[in-house]
PDB file of C-alpha atoms in Angstrom:
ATOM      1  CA  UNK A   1     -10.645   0.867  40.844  1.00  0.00           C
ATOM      2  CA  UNK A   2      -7.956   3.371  40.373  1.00  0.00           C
ATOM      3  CA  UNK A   3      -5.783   4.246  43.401  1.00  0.00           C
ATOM      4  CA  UNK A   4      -7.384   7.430  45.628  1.00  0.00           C
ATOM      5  CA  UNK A   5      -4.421  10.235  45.760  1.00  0.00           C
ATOM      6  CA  UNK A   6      -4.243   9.879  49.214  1.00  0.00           C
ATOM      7  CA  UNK A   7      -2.325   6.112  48.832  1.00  0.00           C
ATOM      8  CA  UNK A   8      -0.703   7.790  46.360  1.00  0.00           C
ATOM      9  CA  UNK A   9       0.705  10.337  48.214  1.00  0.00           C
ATOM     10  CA  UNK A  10       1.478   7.724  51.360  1.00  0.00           C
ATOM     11  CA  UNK A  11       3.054   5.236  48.734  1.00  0.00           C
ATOM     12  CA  UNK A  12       5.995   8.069  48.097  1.00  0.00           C
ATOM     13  CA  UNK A  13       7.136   7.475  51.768  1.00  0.00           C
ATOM     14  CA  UNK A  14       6.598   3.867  51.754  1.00  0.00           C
ATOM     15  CA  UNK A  15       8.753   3.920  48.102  1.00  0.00           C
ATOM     16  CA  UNK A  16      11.668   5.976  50.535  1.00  0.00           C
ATOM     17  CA  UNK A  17      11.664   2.833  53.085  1.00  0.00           C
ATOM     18  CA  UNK A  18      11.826  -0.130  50.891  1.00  0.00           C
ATOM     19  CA  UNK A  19      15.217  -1.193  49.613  1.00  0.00           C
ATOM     20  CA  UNK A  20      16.781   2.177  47.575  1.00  0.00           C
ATOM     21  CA  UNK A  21      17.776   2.792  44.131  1.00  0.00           C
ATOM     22  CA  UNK A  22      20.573   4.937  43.380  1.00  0.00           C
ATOM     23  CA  UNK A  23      21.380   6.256  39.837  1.00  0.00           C
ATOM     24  CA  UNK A  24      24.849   6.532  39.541  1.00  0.00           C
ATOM     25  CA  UNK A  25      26.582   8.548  37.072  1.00  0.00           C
ATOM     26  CA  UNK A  26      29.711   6.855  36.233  1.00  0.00           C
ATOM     27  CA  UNK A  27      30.524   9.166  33.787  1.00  0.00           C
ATOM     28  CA  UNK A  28      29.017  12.389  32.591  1.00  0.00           C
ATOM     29  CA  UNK A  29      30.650  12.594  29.081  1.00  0.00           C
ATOM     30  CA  UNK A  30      28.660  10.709  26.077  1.00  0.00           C
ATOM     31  CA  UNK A  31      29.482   9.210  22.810  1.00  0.00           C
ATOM     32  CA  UNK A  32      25.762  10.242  21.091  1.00  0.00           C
ATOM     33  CA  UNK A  33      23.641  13.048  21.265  1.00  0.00           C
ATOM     34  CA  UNK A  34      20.220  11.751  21.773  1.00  0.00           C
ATOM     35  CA  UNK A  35      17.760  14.779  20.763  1.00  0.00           C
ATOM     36  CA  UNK A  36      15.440  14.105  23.800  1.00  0.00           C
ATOM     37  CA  UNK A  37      18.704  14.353  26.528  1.00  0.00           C
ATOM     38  CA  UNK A  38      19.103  17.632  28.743  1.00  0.00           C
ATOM     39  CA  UNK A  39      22.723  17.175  28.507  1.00  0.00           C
ATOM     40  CA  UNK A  40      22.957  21.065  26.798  1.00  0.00           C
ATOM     41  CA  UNK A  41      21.004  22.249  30.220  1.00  0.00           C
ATOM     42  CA  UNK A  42      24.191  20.295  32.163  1.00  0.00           C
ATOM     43  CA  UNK A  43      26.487  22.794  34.184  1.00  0.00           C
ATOM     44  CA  UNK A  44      28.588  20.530  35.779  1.00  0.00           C
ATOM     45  CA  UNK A  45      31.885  19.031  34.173  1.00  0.00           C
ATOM     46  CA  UNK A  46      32.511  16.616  31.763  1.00  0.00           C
ATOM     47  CA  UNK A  47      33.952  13.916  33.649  1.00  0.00           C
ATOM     48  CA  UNK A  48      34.077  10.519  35.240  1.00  0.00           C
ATOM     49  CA  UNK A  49      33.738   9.367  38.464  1.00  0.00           C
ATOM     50  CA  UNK A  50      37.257   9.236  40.319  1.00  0.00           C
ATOM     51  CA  UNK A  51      38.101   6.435  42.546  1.00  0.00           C
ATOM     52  CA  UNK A  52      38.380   9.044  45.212  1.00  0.00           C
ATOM     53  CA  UNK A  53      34.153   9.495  44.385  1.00  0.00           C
ATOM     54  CA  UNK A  54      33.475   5.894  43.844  1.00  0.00           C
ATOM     55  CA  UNK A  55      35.012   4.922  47.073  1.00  0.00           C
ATOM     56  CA  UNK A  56      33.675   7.811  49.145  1.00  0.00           C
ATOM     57  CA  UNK A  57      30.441   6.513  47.311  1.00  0.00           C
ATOM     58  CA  UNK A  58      30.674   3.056  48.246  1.00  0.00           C
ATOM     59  CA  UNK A  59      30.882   3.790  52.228  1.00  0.00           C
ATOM     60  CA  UNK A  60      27.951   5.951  51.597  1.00  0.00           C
ATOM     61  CA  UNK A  61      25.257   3.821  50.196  1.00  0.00           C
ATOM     62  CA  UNK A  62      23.028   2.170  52.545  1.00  0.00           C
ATOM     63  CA  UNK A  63      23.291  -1.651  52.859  1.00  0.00           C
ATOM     64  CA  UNK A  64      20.462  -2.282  50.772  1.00  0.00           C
ATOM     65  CA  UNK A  65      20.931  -0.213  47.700  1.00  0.00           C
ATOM     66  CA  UNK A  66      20.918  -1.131  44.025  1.00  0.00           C
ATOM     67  CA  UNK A  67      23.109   0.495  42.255  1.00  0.00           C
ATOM     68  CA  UNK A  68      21.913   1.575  38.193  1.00  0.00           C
ATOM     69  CA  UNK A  69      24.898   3.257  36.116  1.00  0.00           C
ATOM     70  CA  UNK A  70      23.512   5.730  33.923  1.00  0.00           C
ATOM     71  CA  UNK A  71      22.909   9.377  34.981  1.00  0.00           C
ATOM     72  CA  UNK A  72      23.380  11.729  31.639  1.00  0.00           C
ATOM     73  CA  UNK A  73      26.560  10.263  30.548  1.00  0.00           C
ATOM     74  CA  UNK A  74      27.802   6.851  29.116  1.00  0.00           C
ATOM     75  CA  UNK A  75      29.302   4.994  32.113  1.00  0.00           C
ATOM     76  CA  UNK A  76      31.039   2.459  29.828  1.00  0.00           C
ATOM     77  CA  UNK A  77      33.410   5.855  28.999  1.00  0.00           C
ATOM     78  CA  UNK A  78      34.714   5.233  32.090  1.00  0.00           C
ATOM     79  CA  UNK A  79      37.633   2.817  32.758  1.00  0.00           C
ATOM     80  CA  UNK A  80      37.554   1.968  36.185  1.00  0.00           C
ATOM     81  CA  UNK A  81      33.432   0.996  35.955  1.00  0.00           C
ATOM     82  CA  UNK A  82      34.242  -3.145  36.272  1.00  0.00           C
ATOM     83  CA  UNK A  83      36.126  -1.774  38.975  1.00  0.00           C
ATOM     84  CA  UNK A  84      33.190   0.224  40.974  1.00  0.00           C
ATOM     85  CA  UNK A  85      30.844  -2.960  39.907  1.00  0.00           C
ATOM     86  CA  UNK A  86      33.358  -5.617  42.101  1.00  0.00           C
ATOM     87  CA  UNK A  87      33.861  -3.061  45.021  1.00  0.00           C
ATOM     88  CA  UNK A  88      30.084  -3.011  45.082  1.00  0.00           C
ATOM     89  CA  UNK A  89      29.409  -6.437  45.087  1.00  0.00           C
ATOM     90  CA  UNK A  90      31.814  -7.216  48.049  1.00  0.00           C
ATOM     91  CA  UNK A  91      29.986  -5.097  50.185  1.00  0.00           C
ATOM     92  CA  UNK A  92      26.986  -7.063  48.692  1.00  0.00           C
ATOM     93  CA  UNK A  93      25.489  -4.407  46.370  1.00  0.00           C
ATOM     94  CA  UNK A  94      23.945  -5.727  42.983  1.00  0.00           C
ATOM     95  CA  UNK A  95      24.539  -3.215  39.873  1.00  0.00           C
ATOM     96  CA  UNK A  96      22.631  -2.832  36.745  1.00  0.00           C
ATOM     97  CA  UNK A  97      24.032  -0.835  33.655  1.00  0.00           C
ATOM     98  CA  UNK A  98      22.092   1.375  31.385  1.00  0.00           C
ATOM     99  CA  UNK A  99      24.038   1.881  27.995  1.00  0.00           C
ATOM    100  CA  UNK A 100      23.408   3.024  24.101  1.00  0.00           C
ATOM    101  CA  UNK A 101      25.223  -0.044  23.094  1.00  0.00           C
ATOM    102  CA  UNK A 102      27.753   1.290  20.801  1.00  0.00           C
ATOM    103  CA  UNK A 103      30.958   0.522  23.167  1.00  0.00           C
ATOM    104  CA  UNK A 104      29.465  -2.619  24.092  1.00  0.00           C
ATOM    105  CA  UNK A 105      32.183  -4.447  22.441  1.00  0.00           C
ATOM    106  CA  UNK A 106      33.642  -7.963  22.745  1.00  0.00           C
ATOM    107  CA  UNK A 107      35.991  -7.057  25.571  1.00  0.00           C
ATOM    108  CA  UNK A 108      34.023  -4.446  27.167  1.00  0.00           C
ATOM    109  CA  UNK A 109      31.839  -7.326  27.857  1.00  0.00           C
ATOM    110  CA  UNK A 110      33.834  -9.412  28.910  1.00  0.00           C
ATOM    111  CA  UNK A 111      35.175  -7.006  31.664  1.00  0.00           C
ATOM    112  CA  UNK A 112      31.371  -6.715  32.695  1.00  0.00           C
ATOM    113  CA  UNK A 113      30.688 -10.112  32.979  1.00  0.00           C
ATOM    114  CA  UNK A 114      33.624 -10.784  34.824  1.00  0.00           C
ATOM    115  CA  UNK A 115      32.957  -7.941  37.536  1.00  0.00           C
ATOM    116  CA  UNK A 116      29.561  -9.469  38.428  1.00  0.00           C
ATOM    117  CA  UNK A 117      27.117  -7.034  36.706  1.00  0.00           C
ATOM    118  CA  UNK A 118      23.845  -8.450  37.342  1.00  0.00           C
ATOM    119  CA  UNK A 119      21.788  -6.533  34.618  1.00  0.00           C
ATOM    120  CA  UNK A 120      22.487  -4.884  31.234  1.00  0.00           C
ATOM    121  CA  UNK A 121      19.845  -2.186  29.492  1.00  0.00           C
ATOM    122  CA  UNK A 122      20.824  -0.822  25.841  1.00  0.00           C
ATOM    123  CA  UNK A 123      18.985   1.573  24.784  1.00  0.00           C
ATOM    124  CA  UNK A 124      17.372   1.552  21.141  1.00  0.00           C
ATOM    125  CA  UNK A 125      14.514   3.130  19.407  1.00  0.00           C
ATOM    126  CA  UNK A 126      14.524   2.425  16.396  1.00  0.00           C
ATOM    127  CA  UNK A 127      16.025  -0.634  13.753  1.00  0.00           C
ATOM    128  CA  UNK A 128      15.744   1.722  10.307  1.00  0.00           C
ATOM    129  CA  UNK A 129      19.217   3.595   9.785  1.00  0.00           C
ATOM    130  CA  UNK A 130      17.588   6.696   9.255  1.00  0.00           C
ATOM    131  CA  UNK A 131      15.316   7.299  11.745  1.00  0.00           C
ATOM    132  CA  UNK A 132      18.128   5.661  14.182  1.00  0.00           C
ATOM    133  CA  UNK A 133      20.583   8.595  13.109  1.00  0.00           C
ATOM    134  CA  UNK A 134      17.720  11.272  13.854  1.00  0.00           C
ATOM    135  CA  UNK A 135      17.636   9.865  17.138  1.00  0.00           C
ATOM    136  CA  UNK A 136      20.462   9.444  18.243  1.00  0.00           C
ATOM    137  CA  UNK A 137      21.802  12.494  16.205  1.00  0.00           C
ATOM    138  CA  UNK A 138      25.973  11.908  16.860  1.00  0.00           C
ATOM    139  CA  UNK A 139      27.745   9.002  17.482  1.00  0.00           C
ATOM    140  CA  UNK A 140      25.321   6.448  16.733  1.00  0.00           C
ATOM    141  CA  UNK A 141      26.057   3.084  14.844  1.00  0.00           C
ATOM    142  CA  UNK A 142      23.007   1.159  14.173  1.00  0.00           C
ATOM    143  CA  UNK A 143      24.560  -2.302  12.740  1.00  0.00           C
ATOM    144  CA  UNK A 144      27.334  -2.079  15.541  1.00  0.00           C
ATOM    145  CA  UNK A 145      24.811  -2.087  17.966  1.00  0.00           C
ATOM    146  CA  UNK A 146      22.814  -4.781  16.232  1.00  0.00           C
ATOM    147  CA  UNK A 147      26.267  -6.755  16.447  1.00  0.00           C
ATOM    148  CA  UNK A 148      26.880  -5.932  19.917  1.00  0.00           C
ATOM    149  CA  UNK A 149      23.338  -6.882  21.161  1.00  0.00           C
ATOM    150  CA  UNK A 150      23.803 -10.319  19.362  1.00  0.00           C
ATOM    151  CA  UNK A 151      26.911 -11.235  20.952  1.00  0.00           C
ATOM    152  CA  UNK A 152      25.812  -9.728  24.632  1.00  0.00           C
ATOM    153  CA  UNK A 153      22.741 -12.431  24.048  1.00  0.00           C
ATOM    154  CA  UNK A 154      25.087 -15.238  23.063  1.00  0.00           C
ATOM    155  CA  UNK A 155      28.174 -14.219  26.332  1.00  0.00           C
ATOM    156  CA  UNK A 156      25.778 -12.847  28.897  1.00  0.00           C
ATOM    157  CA  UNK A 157      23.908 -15.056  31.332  1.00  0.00           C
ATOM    158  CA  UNK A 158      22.355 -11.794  33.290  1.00  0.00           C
ATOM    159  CA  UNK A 159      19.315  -9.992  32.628  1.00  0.00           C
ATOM    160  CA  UNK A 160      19.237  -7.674  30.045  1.00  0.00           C
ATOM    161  CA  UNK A 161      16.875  -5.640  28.693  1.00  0.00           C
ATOM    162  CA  UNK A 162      15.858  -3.292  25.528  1.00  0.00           C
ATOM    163  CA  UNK A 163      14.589   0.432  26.593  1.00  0.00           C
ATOM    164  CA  UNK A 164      12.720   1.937  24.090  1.00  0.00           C
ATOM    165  CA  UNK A 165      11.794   5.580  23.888  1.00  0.00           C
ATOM    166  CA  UNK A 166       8.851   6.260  22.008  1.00  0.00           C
ATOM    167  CA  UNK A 167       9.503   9.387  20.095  1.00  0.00           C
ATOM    168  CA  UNK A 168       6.314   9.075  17.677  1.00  0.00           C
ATOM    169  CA  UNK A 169       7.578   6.288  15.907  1.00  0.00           C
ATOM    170  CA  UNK A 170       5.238   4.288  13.318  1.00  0.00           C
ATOM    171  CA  UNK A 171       3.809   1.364  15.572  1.00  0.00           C
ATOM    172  CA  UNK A 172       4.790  -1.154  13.062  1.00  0.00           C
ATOM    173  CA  UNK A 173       9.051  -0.178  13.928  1.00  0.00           C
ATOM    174  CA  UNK A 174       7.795  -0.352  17.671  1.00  0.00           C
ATOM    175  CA  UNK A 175       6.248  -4.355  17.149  1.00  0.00           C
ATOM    176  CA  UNK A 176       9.341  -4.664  15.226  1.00  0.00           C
ATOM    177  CA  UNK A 177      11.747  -3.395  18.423  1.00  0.00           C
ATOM    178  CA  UNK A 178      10.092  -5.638  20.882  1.00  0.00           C
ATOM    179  CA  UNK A 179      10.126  -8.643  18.496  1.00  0.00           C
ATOM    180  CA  UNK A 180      13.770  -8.107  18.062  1.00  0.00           C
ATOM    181  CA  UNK A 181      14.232  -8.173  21.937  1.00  0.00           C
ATOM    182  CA  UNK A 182      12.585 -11.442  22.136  1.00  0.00           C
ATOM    183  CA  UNK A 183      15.097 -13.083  19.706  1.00  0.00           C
ATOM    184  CA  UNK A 184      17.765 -12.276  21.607  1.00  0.00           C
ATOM    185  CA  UNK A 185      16.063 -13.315  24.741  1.00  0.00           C
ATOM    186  CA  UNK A 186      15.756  -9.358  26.142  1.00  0.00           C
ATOM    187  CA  UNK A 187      13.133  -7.987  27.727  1.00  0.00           C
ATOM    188  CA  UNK A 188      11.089  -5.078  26.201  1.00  0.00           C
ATOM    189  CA  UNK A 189      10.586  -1.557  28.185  1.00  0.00           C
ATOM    190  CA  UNK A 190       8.637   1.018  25.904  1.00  0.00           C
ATOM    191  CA  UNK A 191       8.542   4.602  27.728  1.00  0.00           C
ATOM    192  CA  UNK A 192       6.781   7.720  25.915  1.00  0.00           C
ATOM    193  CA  UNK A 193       8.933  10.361  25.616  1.00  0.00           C
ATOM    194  CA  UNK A 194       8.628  13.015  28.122  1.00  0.00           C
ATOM    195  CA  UNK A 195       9.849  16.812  28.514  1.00  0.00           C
ATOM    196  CA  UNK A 196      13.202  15.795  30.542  1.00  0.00           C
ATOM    197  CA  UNK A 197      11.920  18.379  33.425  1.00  0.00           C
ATOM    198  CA  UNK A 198      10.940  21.081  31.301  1.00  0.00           C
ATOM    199  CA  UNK A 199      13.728  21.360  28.808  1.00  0.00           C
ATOM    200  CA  UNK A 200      12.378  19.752  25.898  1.00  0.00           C
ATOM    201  CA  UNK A 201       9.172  20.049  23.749  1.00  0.00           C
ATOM    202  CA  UNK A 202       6.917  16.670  24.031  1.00  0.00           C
ATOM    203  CA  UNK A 203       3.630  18.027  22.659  1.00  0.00           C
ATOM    204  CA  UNK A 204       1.805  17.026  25.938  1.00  0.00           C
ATOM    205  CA  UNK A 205       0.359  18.082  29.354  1.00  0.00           C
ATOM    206  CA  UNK A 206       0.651  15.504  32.304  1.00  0.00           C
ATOM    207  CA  UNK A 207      -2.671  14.491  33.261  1.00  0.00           C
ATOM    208  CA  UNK A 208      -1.491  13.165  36.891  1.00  0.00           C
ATOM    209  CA  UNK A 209      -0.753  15.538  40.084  1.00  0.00           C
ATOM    210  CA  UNK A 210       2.868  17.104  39.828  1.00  0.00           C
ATOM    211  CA  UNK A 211       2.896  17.044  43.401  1.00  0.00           C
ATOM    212  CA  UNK A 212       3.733  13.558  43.501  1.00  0.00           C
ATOM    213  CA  UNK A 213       6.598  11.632  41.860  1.00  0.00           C
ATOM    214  CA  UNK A 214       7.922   8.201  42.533  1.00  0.00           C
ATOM    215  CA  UNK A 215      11.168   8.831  41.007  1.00  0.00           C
ATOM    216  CA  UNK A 216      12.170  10.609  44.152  1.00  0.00           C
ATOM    217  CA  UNK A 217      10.828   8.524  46.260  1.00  0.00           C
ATOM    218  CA  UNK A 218      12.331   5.260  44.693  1.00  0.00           C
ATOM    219  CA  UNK A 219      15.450   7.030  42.926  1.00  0.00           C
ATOM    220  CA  UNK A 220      18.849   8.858  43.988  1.00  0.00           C
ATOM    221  CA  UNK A 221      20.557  10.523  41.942  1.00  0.00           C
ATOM    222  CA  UNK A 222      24.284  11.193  42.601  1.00  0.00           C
ATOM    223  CA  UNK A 223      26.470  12.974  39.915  1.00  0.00           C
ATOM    224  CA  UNK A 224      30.343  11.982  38.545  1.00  0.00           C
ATOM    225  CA  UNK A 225      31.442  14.748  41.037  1.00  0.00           C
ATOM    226  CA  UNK A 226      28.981  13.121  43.996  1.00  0.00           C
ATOM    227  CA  UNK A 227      26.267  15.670  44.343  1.00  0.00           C
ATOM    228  CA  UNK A 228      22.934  14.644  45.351  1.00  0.00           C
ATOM    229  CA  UNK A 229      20.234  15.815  42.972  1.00  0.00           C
ATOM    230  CA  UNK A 230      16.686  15.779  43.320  1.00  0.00           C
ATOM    231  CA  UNK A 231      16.009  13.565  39.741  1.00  0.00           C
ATOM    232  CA  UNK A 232      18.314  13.115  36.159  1.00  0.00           C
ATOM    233  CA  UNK A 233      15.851  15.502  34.606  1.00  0.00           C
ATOM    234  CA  UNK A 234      17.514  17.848  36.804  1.00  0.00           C
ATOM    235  CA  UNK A 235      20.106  18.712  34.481  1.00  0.00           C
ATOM    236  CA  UNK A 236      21.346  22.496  35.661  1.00  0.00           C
ATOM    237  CA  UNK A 237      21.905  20.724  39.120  1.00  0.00           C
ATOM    238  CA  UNK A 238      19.474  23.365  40.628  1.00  0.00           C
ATOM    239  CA  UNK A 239      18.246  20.713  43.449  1.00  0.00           C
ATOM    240  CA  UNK A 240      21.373  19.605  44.803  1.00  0.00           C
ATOM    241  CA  UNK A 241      21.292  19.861  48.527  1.00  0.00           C
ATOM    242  CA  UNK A 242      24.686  18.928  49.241  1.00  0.00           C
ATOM    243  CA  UNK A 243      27.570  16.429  48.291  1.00  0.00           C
ATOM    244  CA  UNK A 244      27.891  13.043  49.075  1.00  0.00           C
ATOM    245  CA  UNK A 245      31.486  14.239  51.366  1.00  0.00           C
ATOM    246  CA  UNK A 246      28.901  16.279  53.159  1.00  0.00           C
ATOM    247  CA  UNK A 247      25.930  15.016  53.358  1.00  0.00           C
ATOM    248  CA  UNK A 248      24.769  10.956  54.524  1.00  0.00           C
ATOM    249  CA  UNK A 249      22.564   9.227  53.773  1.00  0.00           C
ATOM    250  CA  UNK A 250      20.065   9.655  56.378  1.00  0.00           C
ATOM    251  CA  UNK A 251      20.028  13.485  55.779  1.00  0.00           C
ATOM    252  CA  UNK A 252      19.516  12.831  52.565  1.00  0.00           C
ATOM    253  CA  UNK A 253      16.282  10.879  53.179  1.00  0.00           C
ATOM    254  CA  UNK A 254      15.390  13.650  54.979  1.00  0.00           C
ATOM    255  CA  UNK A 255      15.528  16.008  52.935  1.00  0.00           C
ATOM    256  CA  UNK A 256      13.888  13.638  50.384  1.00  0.00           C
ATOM    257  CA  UNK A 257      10.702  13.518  52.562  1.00  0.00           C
ATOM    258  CA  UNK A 258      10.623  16.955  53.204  1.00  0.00           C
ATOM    259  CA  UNK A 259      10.510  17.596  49.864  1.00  0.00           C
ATOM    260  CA  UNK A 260       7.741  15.121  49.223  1.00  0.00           C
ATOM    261  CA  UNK A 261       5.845  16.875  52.311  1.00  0.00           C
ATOM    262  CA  UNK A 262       5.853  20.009  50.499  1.00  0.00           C
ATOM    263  CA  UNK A 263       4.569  18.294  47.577  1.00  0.00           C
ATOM    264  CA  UNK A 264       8.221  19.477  45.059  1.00  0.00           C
ATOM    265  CA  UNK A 265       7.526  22.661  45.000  1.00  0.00           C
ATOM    266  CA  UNK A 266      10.968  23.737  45.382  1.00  0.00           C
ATOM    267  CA  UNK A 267      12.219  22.349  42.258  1.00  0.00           C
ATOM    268  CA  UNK A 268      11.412  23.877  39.258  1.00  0.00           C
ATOM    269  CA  UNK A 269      12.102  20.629  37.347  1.00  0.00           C
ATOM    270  CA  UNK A 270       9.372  18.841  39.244  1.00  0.00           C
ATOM    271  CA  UNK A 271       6.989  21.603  38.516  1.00  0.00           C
ATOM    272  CA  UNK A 272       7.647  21.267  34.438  1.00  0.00           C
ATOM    273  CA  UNK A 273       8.277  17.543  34.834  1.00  0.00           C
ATOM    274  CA  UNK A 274       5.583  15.218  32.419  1.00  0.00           C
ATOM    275  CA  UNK A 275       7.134  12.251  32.464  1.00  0.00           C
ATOM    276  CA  UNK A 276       4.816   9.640  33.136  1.00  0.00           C
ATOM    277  CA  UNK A 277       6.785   7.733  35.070  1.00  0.00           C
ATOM    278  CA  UNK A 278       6.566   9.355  37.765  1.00  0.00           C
ATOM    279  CA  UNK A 279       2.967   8.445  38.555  1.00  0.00           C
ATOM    280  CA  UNK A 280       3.307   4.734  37.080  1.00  0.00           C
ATOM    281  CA  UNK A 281       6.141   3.678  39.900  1.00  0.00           C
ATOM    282  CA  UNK A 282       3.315   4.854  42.429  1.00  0.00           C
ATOM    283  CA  UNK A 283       0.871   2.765  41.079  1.00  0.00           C
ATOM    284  CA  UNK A 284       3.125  -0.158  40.733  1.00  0.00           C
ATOM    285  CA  UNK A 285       4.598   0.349  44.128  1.00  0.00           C
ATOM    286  CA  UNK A 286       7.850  -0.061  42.837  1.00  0.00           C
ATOM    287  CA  UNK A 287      10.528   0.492  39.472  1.00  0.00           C
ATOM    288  CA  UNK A 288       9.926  -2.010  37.020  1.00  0.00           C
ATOM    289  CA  UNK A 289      14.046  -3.281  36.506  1.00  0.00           C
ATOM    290  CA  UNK A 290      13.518  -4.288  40.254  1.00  0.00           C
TER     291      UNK A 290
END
């Protein structure tokens, strides 16, 4: 039987309670140029996370957060992330890392490993050169990838994980990504594409209630330069209701249920927003890395 809007809309607040999720962006600078990334709607600077930031940051967090590097940048760009991972961990916060895979070299992973990362997601959509350079558009090396998945598989005891947009690609390359990530030993996350808030073109109208949205219910967002946002997709920074030097983290859930009370209809984002994702943590009761 599906689920009645009402638990829907009850589930958002219950979401805000349970142990938090906090996208991180380590850096917001990027070695590719994935066609389906907002980064050309981003105002704020290129940059990465100071230690000033990342240690303001770490007071800041609530004692049960999970921390997920990724944001709009590549947090591997930034040099003190192995760093940022132990700090966390001694005040007993587990970290996950969402990357394109390119920098995922030998040593890079060894400085990961090392620093306790509990979880690694690359990010691939497609194993044919061409349509992989389409994607991806700059920066992207398909066999170094390849390489650098192999060897995560053979050094990394952790989780890790393939994320898969689905741009439209033939289902045959699709059966062929998640049989890749079970011979490394990965697991397989397939997500359709969606309009990144409004700024891209996905062909589609959401079906579900944009009133309701378990992203910000389950999901923080805090910039390189510590602003809070309302979601990723929120790439002008539009939603921001203060900085992490400003504003704690009680205020900030807050704000977030406010928000949810007036069902997003101060953020234009929300409004445009089709990702489907939204709606899927609600029925799950939960984000599927947890």
């Amino acid at each position: 039987m599906a689920t009645s809007y009402t638990e829907l809309y009850l589930r958002q607040f219950e979401l805000i309670s349970d142990s938090s999720l906090f996208d991180i962006e380590a850096s917001s600078a990027c070695n590719e140029a994935c066609y389906f990334c907002p980064r050309s709607e981003m105002r704020r600077t290129t940059k990465h996370m100071n230690r000033e930031t990342m240690e303001l940051l770490i007071d800041w967090l609530p004692d049960d957060a999970t921390v997920m590097f990724s944001g709009l940048g590549e947090s591997i760009l930034n040099p003190i992330l192995p760093e940022f991972i132990i700090r966390l961990k001694e005040r007993g916060i587990g970290s996950c890392l969402i990357t394109n895979g390119v920098l995922l070299g030998t040593q890079r992973v060894t400085d990961l490993i090392d620093s306790g990362i509990e979880e690694i997601q690359v990010s691939l959509h497609s194993l044919a050169e061409k349509e992989y350079q389409e994607i991806t558009v700059r920066g992207g090396n398909l066999l170094l990838v390849n390489q650098n998945l192999q060897s995560l598989a053979k050094n990394y005891s952790g989780k890790i994980r393939l994320n898969v947009v689905n741009t439209g690609q033939d289902p045959k390359m699709l059966e062929q990504l998640s049989s890749f990530a079970s011979e490394i030993g990965a697991e397989y996350f397939e997500r359709r594409l969606h309009n990144r808030g409004g700024t891209i073109d996905s062909n589609r109208e959401p079906l579900q209630d944009i009133g309701l949205c378990g992203i910000h219910s389950a999901v923080t967002f805090i910039t390189s330069d510590g602003d809070i946002l309302s979601c990723v997709n929120d790439a002008a920074g539009n939603s921001t209701p203060g900085n992490i030097r400003n504003m704690s983290w009680k205020e900030t859930v807050s704000w977030k249920i406010q928000n949810l009370e007036s069902r997003l209809q101060s953020f234009d984002a929300c409004l445009k927003c089709n990702d489907e994702y939204r709606w899927t943590i609600l029925e799950q009761k939960g984000v599927d890395h947890r």
